[in-house]
Amino acid sequence: MKLYTLPIKEGDAPRTVNEMLRRLLIDKKVDAILAMTETPSRKSAFPTMVSDPEKLATNVFTPLLPVSTGTMVSRITKLRGVDRPLAVVLRSCELRALTELVKLNQADLRNIVLIGVDCLGTFPMNTYSSFPGKDTPTETLLKGENAEKYMRSACLNCKDPTPKNADIVIGVFGADPGKELFIGARTEKEEALLKGLGLKDVKDDKGRKKAVDEIRKMKDSRRELFIKEKSGIKGMDKLSEFFDTCVNCHNCMKACPICYCKECLFESAVFDLEAGKYMGKADAKGAYKTPVDSILFHITRFNHMILSCVECGLCEQACPSNIPLMDIIVPIAENAQKEFGYLPGRDPSEQIPMIVYREEEFQDVGE
Amino acid sequence: MSEEFEPRIVGFLCNWCTYAGADLAGTSRIQYPPNIRVIRVMCSGAVDSVYVNRALLEGADGVLVGGCHLGDCHYQSGNYKARRRMVLLKNILQTLGMEPERVWVKWISASEGQRFADTVKEMVDELKKLGPNPARERWNI
Ligand code: SF4
Ligand code: SF4
Ligand code: FES
């Protein structure tokens, strides 16, 4: 990856990046940009597709993850990829999700330039929209000092905040975002895209590499600690207690970038039983609570998607009962992904483990 | 003491091999415990995790997924894929402390009536040692 620096104007990193992206539009290097843009009230922000350079008002550092941009790219390209060049800015977990969605045939990357941005973390929607700090959420995030106390658990324990498989990288780690940022180009094609944007060549990328290594190490040990602390949800009693406040709304599944099915099994007629069956269930166990199958839903969801779980925490953020879903999901994801030697988002050429097999493997299961 | 605990087993058996094996056990009058309820599926590869989890959460003490021997699947690779799916399912149950040893995977051909009967016997013995599935008593899941 060829590395440059982008000098920051007036200490305003989001604006400087926006100007850089605007240049891509003005120079017709791309026809549109999909990136985080604050709503007029500033209470929220969403990935917004902009083709008019005048209307481009992105803030790629917005500490908010209202939806996964990976999901949005899937929405946009699922029927057919775009036929004009589109640049999409994504954070690390969004890129991982998009990579998984491509493998699942749910997104088409043709004519798309993936711009990955180092993620410093995001705040819960409610915290963001009525932010208590003196500074704005973005200023707080970029200054760093107090940011952690607002941060979502998924971000505190993020498995890797640096973007993988991006064509262009906007790098914060190792840089001082008040003065300059790193910009990386994957191939000569991207180097050409970045010509004329006022970037400076970086002769020695050791500083950046070291910073990235350090942040990854720090995150790894944090996540490890988190898993150790949270591995106490064991057995039927603990599990049902954990989900006691689940109202079976399926928001977690709807927010999940990996749960792509148009109609989830659990929202289909499969589970519409005849009245007699419901009464039979009561006969069998003596009693059962309605709505039925909360835990079956969760366990089955894990079975269906956990190998691709990118640990974005959107499920947890969507839960109306504030169930700390990451406490159960991260340990499950860690163990399951380890079993299959699979890391979601690592490599677009890898296949989803459930569609491939080797003859000589897992010989302790089945004889 | 109440009467001896009799495990309830749900078997998902593939049409071409294990189901035929179970049938053979029956027609050959091979004795095996009556603890298993058989559900015929076209292939072990058609057994989604939801079926197994449902059986377990409804209180089945054991689940048997039975398919053709590796290499013999009527649909080429269904049993290899079933194996991966069950590895994942057991891995998740393990993390959740939910007794993955209740789930058995066996490759039993159409001519192996005895092997089917032995499998059921073995399962019943092991499940008796393990005791009843705690989900059987839970009304709030
Ligand atoms: S399960 Fe939760 S953390 Fe994992 S990808 Fe889905 S929304 Fe993100
Ligand atoms: S979002 Fe929360 S309440 Fe709704 S189904 Fe998921 S865990 Fe249950
Ligand atoms: S048909 Fe028997 S396992 Fe596939």
Short mmCIF file of N, CA, C and O in Angstrom, two decimals, chain B residues 8-128:
data_model
loop_
_atom_site.label_atom_id
_atom_site.label_comp_id
_atom_site.label_asym_id
_atom_site.label_seq_id
_atom_site.Cartn_x
_atom_site.Cartn_y
_atom_site.Cartn_z
N ARG B 8 -35.49 -39.62 26.21
CA ARG B 8 -36.23 -39.51 24.96
C ARG B 8 -35.28 -39.00 23.89
O ARG B 8 -34.64 -37.96 24.05
N ILE B 9 -35.23 -39.73 22.80
CA ILE B 9 -34.29 -39.38 21.73
C ILE B 9 -35.08 -39.05 20.46
O ILE B 9 -36.03 -39.73 20.12
N VAL B 10 -34.65 -37.97 19.80
CA VAL B 10 -35.22 -37.66 18.49
C VAL B 10 -34.15 -37.98 17.45
O VAL B 10 -33.01 -37.54 17.57
N GLY B 11 -34.53 -38.77 16.46
CA GLY B 11 -33.55 -39.14 15.42
C GLY B 11 -33.92 -38.53 14.09
O GLY B 11 -35.05 -38.70 13.62
N PHE B 12 -33.00 -37.80 13.50
CA PHE B 12 -33.19 -37.30 12.14
C PHE B 12 -32.37 -38.20 11.21
O PHE B 12 -31.14 -38.13 11.21
N LEU B 13 -33.06 -39.07 10.49
CA LEU B 13 -32.34 -40.10 9.74
C LEU B 13 -32.54 -39.91 8.24
O LEU B 13 -33.66 -39.71 7.77
N CYS B 14 -31.45 -40.03 7.51
CA CYS B 14 -31.54 -39.79 6.07
C CYS B 14 -32.24 -40.96 5.39
O CYS B 14 -32.09 -42.12 5.74
N ASN B 15 -33.04 -40.61 4.42
CA ASN B 15 -33.91 -41.53 3.70
C ASN B 15 -33.16 -42.71 3.10
O ASN B 15 -33.64 -43.84 3.11
N TRP B 16 -31.94 -42.43 2.57
CA TRP B 16 -31.27 -43.43 1.75
C TRP B 16 -30.43 -44.42 2.54
O TRP B 16 -30.13 -45.49 2.05
N CYS B 17 -30.00 -44.02 3.72
CA CYS B 17 -29.13 -44.93 4.48
C CYS B 17 -29.67 -45.24 5.87
O CYS B 17 -30.20 -46.30 6.12
N THR B 18 -29.54 -44.27 6.77
CA THR B 18 -29.82 -44.60 8.16
C THR B 18 -31.28 -44.96 8.39
O THR B 18 -31.59 -45.86 9.18
N TYR B 19 -32.18 -44.29 7.68
CA TYR B 19 -33.59 -44.64 7.84
C TYR B 19 -33.84 -46.07 7.37
O TYR B 19 -34.52 -46.87 8.02
N ALA B 20 -33.20 -46.40 6.26
CA ALA B 20 -33.33 -47.77 5.74
C ALA B 20 -32.68 -48.76 6.70
O ALA B 20 -33.18 -49.88 6.91
N GLY B 21 -31.58 -48.34 7.33
CA GLY B 21 -30.92 -49.17 8.34
C GLY B 21 -31.84 -49.42 9.53
O GLY B 21 -31.95 -50.55 10.03
N ALA B 22 -32.54 -48.37 9.94
CA ALA B 22 -33.48 -48.50 11.06
C ALA B 22 -34.62 -49.44 10.68
O ALA B 22 -35.08 -50.27 11.47
N ASP B 23 -35.04 -49.30 9.43
CA ASP B 23 -36.11 -50.15 8.91
C ASP B 23 -35.68 -51.62 8.94
O ASP B 23 -36.42 -52.51 9.36
N LEU B 24 -34.44 -51.84 8.51
CA LEU B 24 -33.90 -53.20 8.49
C LEU B 24 -33.84 -53.78 9.90
O LEU B 24 -34.19 -54.95 10.12
N ALA B 25 -33.42 -52.93 10.85
CA ALA B 25 -33.38 -53.39 12.24
C ALA B 25 -34.76 -53.87 12.64
O ALA B 25 -34.92 -54.91 13.29
N GLY B 26 -35.78 -53.13 12.21
CA GLY B 26 -37.16 -53.50 12.53
C GLY B 26 -37.58 -54.79 11.86
O GLY B 26 -38.03 -55.73 12.52
N THR B 27 -37.39 -54.86 10.54
CA THR B 27 -37.86 -56.04 9.82
C THR B 27 -37.06 -57.28 10.19
O THR B 27 -37.56 -58.39 10.11
N SER B 28 -35.79 -57.08 10.62
CA SER B 28 -34.99 -58.24 11.04
C SER B 28 -35.26 -58.59 12.50
O SER B 28 -34.58 -59.45 13.06
N ARG B 29 -36.16 -57.87 13.10
CA ARG B 29 -36.52 -58.09 14.51
C ARG B 29 -35.31 -58.02 15.45
O ARG B 29 -35.17 -58.81 16.38
N ILE B 30 -34.43 -57.08 15.14
CA ILE B 30 -33.32 -56.83 16.07
C ILE B 30 -33.87 -55.98 17.21
O ILE B 30 -34.54 -54.98 16.98
N GLN B 31 -33.60 -56.41 18.44
CA GLN B 31 -34.15 -55.69 19.59
C GLN B 31 -33.34 -54.42 19.88
O GLN B 31 -32.12 -54.45 19.89
N TYR B 32 -34.05 -53.31 20.05
CA TYR B 32 -33.37 -52.10 20.56
C TYR B 32 -34.37 -51.29 21.38
O TYR B 32 -35.58 -51.44 21.21
N PRO B 33 -33.88 -50.44 22.28
CA PRO B 33 -34.77 -49.73 23.19
C PRO B 33 -35.75 -48.83 22.42
O PRO B 33 -35.39 -48.28 21.37
N PRO B 34 -36.96 -48.69 22.95
CA PRO B 34 -37.99 -47.92 22.24
C PRO B 34 -37.88 -46.41 22.48
O PRO B 34 -38.85 -45.69 22.27
N ASN B 35 -36.71 -45.94 22.90
CA ASN B 35 -36.59 -44.54 23.32
C ASN B 35 -36.46 -43.55 22.18
O ASN B 35 -36.44 -42.36 22.41
N ILE B 36 -36.35 -44.04 20.95
CA ILE B 36 -36.10 -43.10 19.85
C ILE B 36 -37.36 -42.85 19.02
O ILE B 36 -38.15 -43.75 18.77
N ARG B 37 -37.58 -41.58 18.70
CA ARG B 37 -38.63 -41.20 17.76
C ARG B 37 -37.93 -40.77 16.48
O ARG B 37 -37.10 -39.88 16.50
N VAL B 38 -38.30 -41.42 15.39
CA VAL B 38 -37.56 -41.18 14.15
C VAL B 38 -38.28 -40.19 13.24
O VAL B 38 -39.48 -40.28 13.03
N ILE B 39 -37.51 -39.26 12.72
CA ILE B 39 -38.03 -38.35 11.71
C ILE B 39 -37.20 -38.56 10.45
O ILE B 39 -35.97 -38.45 10.49
N ARG B 40 -37.87 -38.88 9.38
CA ARG B 40 -37.14 -39.17 8.14
C ARG B 40 -36.86 -37.86 7.39
O ARG B 40 -37.77 -37.05 7.21
N VAL B 41 -35.62 -37.69 7.01
CA VAL B 41 -35.25 -36.52 6.20
C VAL B 41 -34.59 -37.06 4.93
O VAL B 41 -34.12 -38.19 4.90
N MET B 42 -34.56 -36.25 3.89
CA MET B 42 -34.02 -36.78 2.63
C MET B 42 -32.51 -36.99 2.71
O MET B 42 -31.97 -37.86 2.04
N CYS B 43 -31.83 -36.18 3.51
CA CYS B 43 -30.38 -36.27 3.59
C CYS B 43 -29.94 -35.65 4.91
O CYS B 43 -30.59 -34.73 5.40
N SER B 44 -28.85 -36.15 5.49
CA SER B 44 -28.37 -35.53 6.73
C SER B 44 -28.03 -34.06 6.48
O SER B 44 -28.12 -33.23 7.38
N GLY B 45 -27.67 -33.75 5.25
CA GLY B 45 -27.37 -32.37 4.89
C GLY B 45 -28.58 -31.47 4.93
O GLY B 45 -28.46 -30.25 4.83
N ALA B 46 -29.77 -32.06 5.05
CA ALA B 46 -30.99 -31.25 5.11
C ALA B 46 -31.38 -30.93 6.55
O ALA B 46 -32.38 -30.26 6.79
N VAL B 47 -30.59 -31.41 7.49
CA VAL B 47 -30.93 -31.16 8.90
C VAL B 47 -30.37 -29.81 9.32
O VAL B 47 -29.19 -29.67 9.61
N ASP B 48 -31.22 -28.81 9.31
CA ASP B 48 -30.79 -27.50 9.76
C ASP B 48 -30.64 -27.52 11.27
O ASP B 48 -31.31 -28.29 11.97
N SER B 49 -29.79 -26.64 11.77
CA SER B 49 -29.58 -26.57 13.21
C SER B 49 -30.87 -26.27 13.96
O SER B 49 -31.01 -26.65 15.12
N VAL B 50 -31.81 -25.61 13.30
CA VAL B 50 -33.04 -25.25 14.01
C VAL B 50 -33.79 -26.50 14.48
O VAL B 50 -34.38 -26.51 15.56
N TYR B 51 -33.74 -27.58 13.70
CA TYR B 51 -34.46 -28.80 14.11
C TYR B 51 -33.84 -29.39 15.38
O TYR B 51 -34.54 -29.80 16.31
N VAL B 52 -32.51 -29.45 15.36
CA VAL B 52 -31.81 -30.04 16.49
C VAL B 52 -32.01 -29.18 17.74
O VAL B 52 -32.34 -29.68 18.82
N ASN B 53 -31.85 -27.88 17.57
CA ASN B 53 -32.02 -26.99 18.72
C ASN B 53 -33.44 -27.04 19.25
O ASN B 53 -33.69 -26.98 20.45
N ARG B 54 -34.40 -27.15 18.33
CA ARG B 54 -35.78 -27.20 18.77
C ARG B 54 -36.02 -28.45 19.61
O ARG B 54 -36.61 -28.39 20.69
N ALA B 55 -35.54 -29.56 19.12
CA ALA B 55 -35.70 -30.81 19.87
C ALA B 55 -35.09 -30.65 21.27
O ALA B 55 -35.71 -31.00 22.28
N LEU B 56 -33.89 -30.10 21.32
CA LEU B 56 -33.22 -29.96 22.61
C LEU B 56 -33.97 -29.02 23.54
O LEU B 56 -34.14 -29.30 24.73
N LEU B 57 -34.43 -27.90 23.00
CA LEU B 57 -35.11 -26.92 23.86
C LEU B 57 -36.50 -27.40 24.29
O LEU B 57 -37.01 -26.99 25.33
N GLU B 58 -37.10 -28.27 23.49
CA GLU B 58 -38.39 -28.83 23.88
C GLU B 58 -38.21 -29.95 24.90
O GLU B 58 -39.18 -30.51 25.39
N GLY B 59 -36.97 -30.32 25.14
CA GLY B 59 -36.74 -31.28 26.22
C GLY B 59 -36.26 -32.65 25.80
O GLY B 59 -36.16 -33.55 26.64
N ALA B 60 -35.95 -32.85 24.50
CA ALA B 60 -35.39 -34.15 24.11
C ALA B 60 -34.08 -34.36 24.86
O ALA B 60 -33.28 -33.44 25.00
N ASP B 61 -33.86 -35.58 25.34
CA ASP B 61 -32.64 -35.84 26.09
C ASP B 61 -31.45 -36.09 25.16
O ASP B 61 -30.30 -35.88 25.55
N GLY B 62 -31.76 -36.53 23.95
CA GLY B 62 -30.69 -36.74 22.99
C GLY B 62 -31.21 -36.54 21.58
O GLY B 62 -32.42 -36.69 21.33
N VAL B 63 -30.31 -36.18 20.67
CA VAL B 63 -30.68 -36.05 19.26
C VAL B 63 -29.67 -36.87 18.46
O VAL B 63 -28.46 -36.76 18.68
N LEU B 64 -30.18 -37.70 17.56
CA LEU B 64 -29.31 -38.46 16.68
C LEU B 64 -29.48 -37.96 15.25
O LEU B 64 -30.60 -37.93 14.73
N VAL B 65 -28.38 -37.53 14.65
CA VAL B 65 -28.41 -37.20 13.23
C VAL B 65 -27.71 -38.35 12.51
O VAL B 65 -26.53 -38.62 12.76
N GLY B 66 -28.46 -39.05 11.67
CA GLY B 66 -27.91 -40.21 11.01
C GLY B 66 -27.86 -40.02 9.51
O GLY B 66 -28.83 -39.58 8.90
N GLY B 67 -26.72 -40.36 8.91
CA GLY B 67 -26.58 -40.21 7.46
C GLY B 67 -25.80 -41.37 6.88
O GLY B 67 -25.36 -42.28 7.59
N CYS B 68 -25.62 -41.32 5.58
CA CYS B 68 -24.85 -42.34 4.88
C CYS B 68 -23.38 -42.22 5.29
O CYS B 68 -22.93 -41.18 5.74
N HIS B 69 -22.61 -43.27 5.10
CA HIS B 69 -21.17 -43.18 5.37
C HIS B 69 -20.57 -42.11 4.47
O HIS B 69 -21.05 -41.88 3.35
N LEU B 70 -19.50 -41.49 4.97
CA LEU B 70 -18.84 -40.43 4.19
C LEU B 70 -18.43 -40.98 2.83
O LEU B 70 -17.87 -42.07 2.74
N GLY B 71 -18.75 -40.25 1.81
CA GLY B 71 -18.45 -40.71 0.46
C GLY B 71 -19.65 -41.39 -0.19
O GLY B 71 -19.70 -41.52 -1.41
N ASP B 72 -20.64 -41.80 0.63
CA ASP B 72 -21.79 -42.53 0.09
C ASP B 72 -23.07 -41.70 0.01
O ASP B 72 -24.12 -42.25 -0.34
N CYS B 73 -23.01 -40.43 0.38
CA CYS B 73 -24.24 -39.62 0.39
C CYS B 73 -24.89 -39.63 -0.99
O CYS B 73 -24.22 -39.47 -2.01
N HIS B 74 -26.19 -39.83 -1.01
CA HIS B 74 -26.96 -39.87 -2.24
C HIS B 74 -26.84 -38.56 -3.01
O HIS B 74 -27.02 -38.52 -4.21
N TYR B 75 -26.55 -37.49 -2.28
CA TYR B 75 -26.41 -36.17 -2.92
C TYR B 75 -24.95 -35.72 -2.86
O TYR B 75 -24.68 -34.54 -2.73
N GLN B 76 -24.05 -36.63 -2.92
CA GLN B 76 -22.59 -36.44 -2.94
C GLN B 76 -22.00 -35.96 -1.61
O GLN B 76 -21.22 -36.65 -0.99
N SER B 77 -22.39 -34.74 -1.19
CA SER B 77 -21.62 -34.12 -0.10
C SER B 77 -22.49 -33.69 1.08
O SER B 77 -22.02 -32.99 1.96
N GLY B 78 -23.76 -34.11 1.08
CA GLY B 78 -24.67 -33.67 2.15
C GLY B 78 -24.14 -34.00 3.53
O GLY B 78 -24.20 -33.18 4.45
N ASN B 79 -23.57 -35.20 3.69
CA ASN B 79 -23.11 -35.58 5.04
C ASN B 79 -21.85 -34.82 5.46
O ASN B 79 -21.66 -34.53 6.63
N TYR B 80 -20.99 -34.48 4.48
CA TYR B 80 -19.83 -33.65 4.84
C TYR B 80 -20.29 -32.29 5.35
O TYR B 80 -19.74 -31.73 6.29
N LYS B 81 -21.32 -31.76 4.70
CA LYS B 81 -21.82 -30.45 5.13
C LYS B 81 -22.57 -30.57 6.45
O LYS B 81 -22.48 -29.69 7.31
N ALA B 82 -23.28 -31.68 6.60
CA ALA B 82 -23.97 -31.92 7.89
C ALA B 82 -22.95 -31.96 9.01
O ALA B 82 -23.17 -31.43 10.10
N ARG B 83 -21.80 -32.60 8.73
CA ARG B 83 -20.78 -32.70 9.77
C ARG B 83 -20.32 -31.31 10.19
O ARG B 83 -20.26 -30.99 11.37
N ARG B 84 -20.04 -30.45 9.21
CA ARG B 84 -19.62 -29.08 9.57
C ARG B 84 -20.71 -28.38 10.39
O ARG B 84 -20.44 -27.69 11.36
N ARG B 85 -21.95 -28.55 9.97
CA ARG B 85 -23.04 -27.87 10.66
C ARG B 85 -23.15 -28.36 12.10
O ARG B 85 -23.39 -27.57 13.01
N MET B 86 -22.97 -29.67 12.29
CA MET B 86 -23.08 -30.21 13.65
C MET B 86 -21.85 -29.84 14.50
O MET B 86 -21.97 -29.67 15.71
N VAL B 87 -20.70 -29.72 13.85
CA VAL B 87 -19.51 -29.24 14.58
C VAL B 87 -19.79 -27.84 15.12
O VAL B 87 -19.53 -27.54 16.29
N LEU B 88 -20.35 -27.00 14.27
CA LEU B 88 -20.67 -25.63 14.70
C LEU B 88 -21.70 -25.64 15.82
O LEU B 88 -21.56 -24.96 16.84
N LEU B 89 -22.76 -26.44 15.61
CA LEU B 89 -23.83 -26.51 16.62
C LEU B 89 -23.28 -26.95 17.98
O LEU B 89 -23.59 -26.35 19.01
N LYS B 90 -22.43 -27.97 17.95
CA LYS B 90 -21.88 -28.47 19.21
C LYS B 90 -20.94 -27.44 19.83
O LYS B 90 -20.89 -27.27 21.05
N ASN B 91 -20.19 -26.76 18.97
CA ASN B 91 -19.28 -25.73 19.46
C ASN B 91 -20.07 -24.63 20.19
O ASN B 91 -19.69 -24.17 21.27
N ILE B 92 -21.19 -24.22 19.62
CA ILE B 92 -22.00 -23.18 20.24
C ILE B 92 -22.61 -23.69 21.54
O ILE B 92 -22.59 -22.99 22.57
N LEU B 93 -23.11 -24.92 21.53
CA LEU B 93 -23.67 -25.48 22.76
C LEU B 93 -22.60 -25.55 23.84
O LEU B 93 -22.86 -25.27 25.02
N GLN B 94 -21.39 -25.90 23.44
CA GLN B 94 -20.27 -25.98 24.39
C GLN B 94 -20.02 -24.61 25.05
O GLN B 94 -19.92 -24.51 26.26
N THR B 95 -19.94 -23.58 24.22
CA THR B 95 -19.72 -22.23 24.76
C THR B 95 -20.83 -21.85 25.73
O THR B 95 -20.58 -21.19 26.73
N LEU B 96 -22.04 -22.28 25.42
CA LEU B 96 -23.17 -21.93 26.27
C LEU B 96 -23.36 -22.91 27.43
O LEU B 96 -24.33 -22.80 28.18
N GLY B 97 -22.46 -23.85 27.55
CA GLY B 97 -22.57 -24.83 28.63
C GLY B 97 -23.85 -25.64 28.55
O GLY B 97 -24.49 -25.94 29.56
N MET B 98 -24.24 -26.00 27.33
CA MET B 98 -25.52 -26.69 27.15
C MET B 98 -25.37 -28.12 26.64
O MET B 98 -26.16 -28.58 25.82
N GLU B 99 -24.41 -28.84 27.17
CA GLU B 99 -24.30 -30.27 26.95
C GLU B 99 -24.33 -30.73 25.48
O GLU B 99 -25.26 -31.41 25.05
N PRO B 100 -23.28 -30.39 24.74
CA PRO B 100 -23.21 -30.82 23.34
C PRO B 100 -23.23 -32.34 23.21
O PRO B 100 -23.56 -32.88 22.15
N GLU B 101 -22.89 -33.04 24.30
CA GLU B 101 -22.84 -34.50 24.21
C GLU B 101 -24.23 -35.13 24.05
O GLU B 101 -24.36 -36.33 23.83
N ARG B 102 -25.27 -34.31 24.10
CA ARG B 102 -26.61 -34.84 23.81
C ARG B 102 -26.82 -35.03 22.30
O ARG B 102 -27.79 -35.66 21.88
N VAL B 103 -25.96 -34.43 21.50
CA VAL B 103 -26.13 -34.50 20.05
C VAL B 103 -25.15 -35.52 19.47
O VAL B 103 -23.94 -35.41 19.64
N TRP B 104 -25.69 -36.53 18.82
CA TRP B 104 -24.88 -37.60 18.22
C TRP B 104 -24.98 -37.55 16.71
O TRP B 104 -26.05 -37.32 16.15
N VAL B 105 -23.86 -37.83 16.06
CA VAL B 105 -23.85 -37.93 14.61
C VAL B 105 -23.30 -39.30 14.25
O VAL B 105 -22.23 -39.69 14.73
N LYS B 106 -24.04 -40.05 13.46
CA LYS B 106 -23.59 -41.41 13.11
C LYS B 106 -23.84 -41.67 11.62
O LYS B 106 -24.87 -41.29 11.07
N TRP B 107 -22.88 -42.35 11.03
CA TRP B 107 -23.04 -42.77 9.63
C TRP B 107 -23.44 -44.24 9.65
O TRP B 107 -22.67 -45.10 10.06
N ILE B 108 -24.65 -44.53 9.21
CA ILE B 108 -25.16 -45.90 9.26
C ILE B 108 -25.79 -46.22 7.91
O ILE B 108 -26.70 -45.52 7.46
N SER B 109 -25.33 -47.29 7.28
CA SER B 109 -25.83 -47.59 5.93
C SER B 109 -27.13 -48.40 6.00
O SER B 109 -27.54 -48.86 7.06
N ALA B 110 -27.73 -48.60 4.82
CA ALA B 110 -29.01 -49.30 4.73
C ALA B 110 -28.89 -50.76 5.16
O ALA B 110 -29.87 -51.39 5.56
N SER B 111 -27.67 -51.29 5.11
CA SER B 111 -27.52 -52.70 5.46
C SER B 111 -27.10 -52.88 6.92
O SER B 111 -26.89 -54.00 7.37
N GLU B 112 -26.95 -51.78 7.65
CA GLU B 112 -26.43 -51.88 9.01
C GLU B 112 -27.51 -51.77 10.07
O GLU B 112 -27.47 -50.89 10.93
N GLY B 113 -28.48 -52.67 10.00
CA GLY B 113 -29.55 -52.69 11.00
C GLY B 113 -29.00 -52.89 12.40
O GLY B 113 -29.43 -52.22 13.35
N GLN B 114 -28.02 -53.78 12.52
CA GLN B 114 -27.44 -54.05 13.84
C GLN B 114 -26.75 -52.81 14.39
O GLN B 114 -26.87 -52.48 15.55
N ARG B 115 -26.04 -52.15 13.49
CA ARG B 115 -25.31 -50.93 13.91
C ARG B 115 -26.30 -49.86 14.40
O ARG B 115 -26.05 -49.16 15.38
N PHE B 116 -27.45 -49.78 13.74
CA PHE B 116 -28.46 -48.82 14.18
C PHE B 116 -28.94 -49.18 15.59
O PHE B 116 -29.00 -48.33 16.48
N ALA B 117 -29.27 -50.45 15.76
CA ALA B 117 -29.76 -50.91 17.07
C ALA B 117 -28.71 -50.65 18.15
O ALA B 117 -29.03 -50.15 19.24
N ASP B 118 -27.45 -50.96 17.84
CA ASP B 118 -26.37 -50.74 18.81
C ASP B 118 -26.23 -49.26 19.16
O ASP B 118 -25.99 -48.90 20.32
N THR B 119 -26.38 -48.41 18.14
CA THR B 119 -26.26 -46.97 18.36
C THR B 119 -27.32 -46.49 19.35
O THR B 119 -27.04 -45.73 20.28
N VAL B 120 -28.55 -46.96 19.14
CA VAL B 120 -29.63 -46.53 20.03
C VAL B 120 -29.36 -47.02 21.46
O VAL B 120 -29.51 -46.27 22.43
N LYS B 121 -28.91 -48.26 21.56
CA LYS B 121 -28.61 -48.81 22.89
C LYS B 121 -27.54 -47.97 23.59
O LYS B 121 -27.67 -47.58 24.74
N GLU B 122 -26.48 -47.72 22.84
CA GLU B 122 -25.36 -46.95 23.38
C GLU B 122 -25.82 -45.55 23.80
O GLU B 122 -25.46 -45.06 24.88
N MET B 123 -26.65 -44.96 22.96
CA MET B 123 -27.14 -43.61 23.30
C MET B 123 -27.95 -43.63 24.57
O MET B 123 -27.80 -42.77 25.44
N VAL B 124 -28.83 -44.61 24.67
CA VAL B 124 -29.68 -44.69 25.86
C VAL B 124 -28.82 -44.84 27.11
O VAL B 124 -29.03 -44.14 28.11
N ASP B 125 -27.80 -45.70 27.03
CA ASP B 125 -26.91 -45.89 28.19
C ASP B 125 -26.23 -44.59 28.58
O ASP B 125 -26.21 -44.20 29.74
N GLU B 126 -25.65 -43.93 27.57
CA GLU B 126 -24.91 -42.70 27.85
C GLU B 126 -25.85 -41.61 28.40
O GLU B 126 -25.49 -40.88 29.31
N LEU B 127 -27.03 -41.51 27.81
CA LEU B 127 -27.95 -40.45 28.24
C LEU B 127 -28.49 -40.72 29.64
O LEU B 127 -28.80 -39.78 30.38
N LYS B 128 -28.59 -41.99 29.99
CA LYS B 128 -29.01 -42.30 31.36
C LYS B 128 -27.98 -41.78 32.34
O LYS B 128 -28.32 -41.26 33.40
#
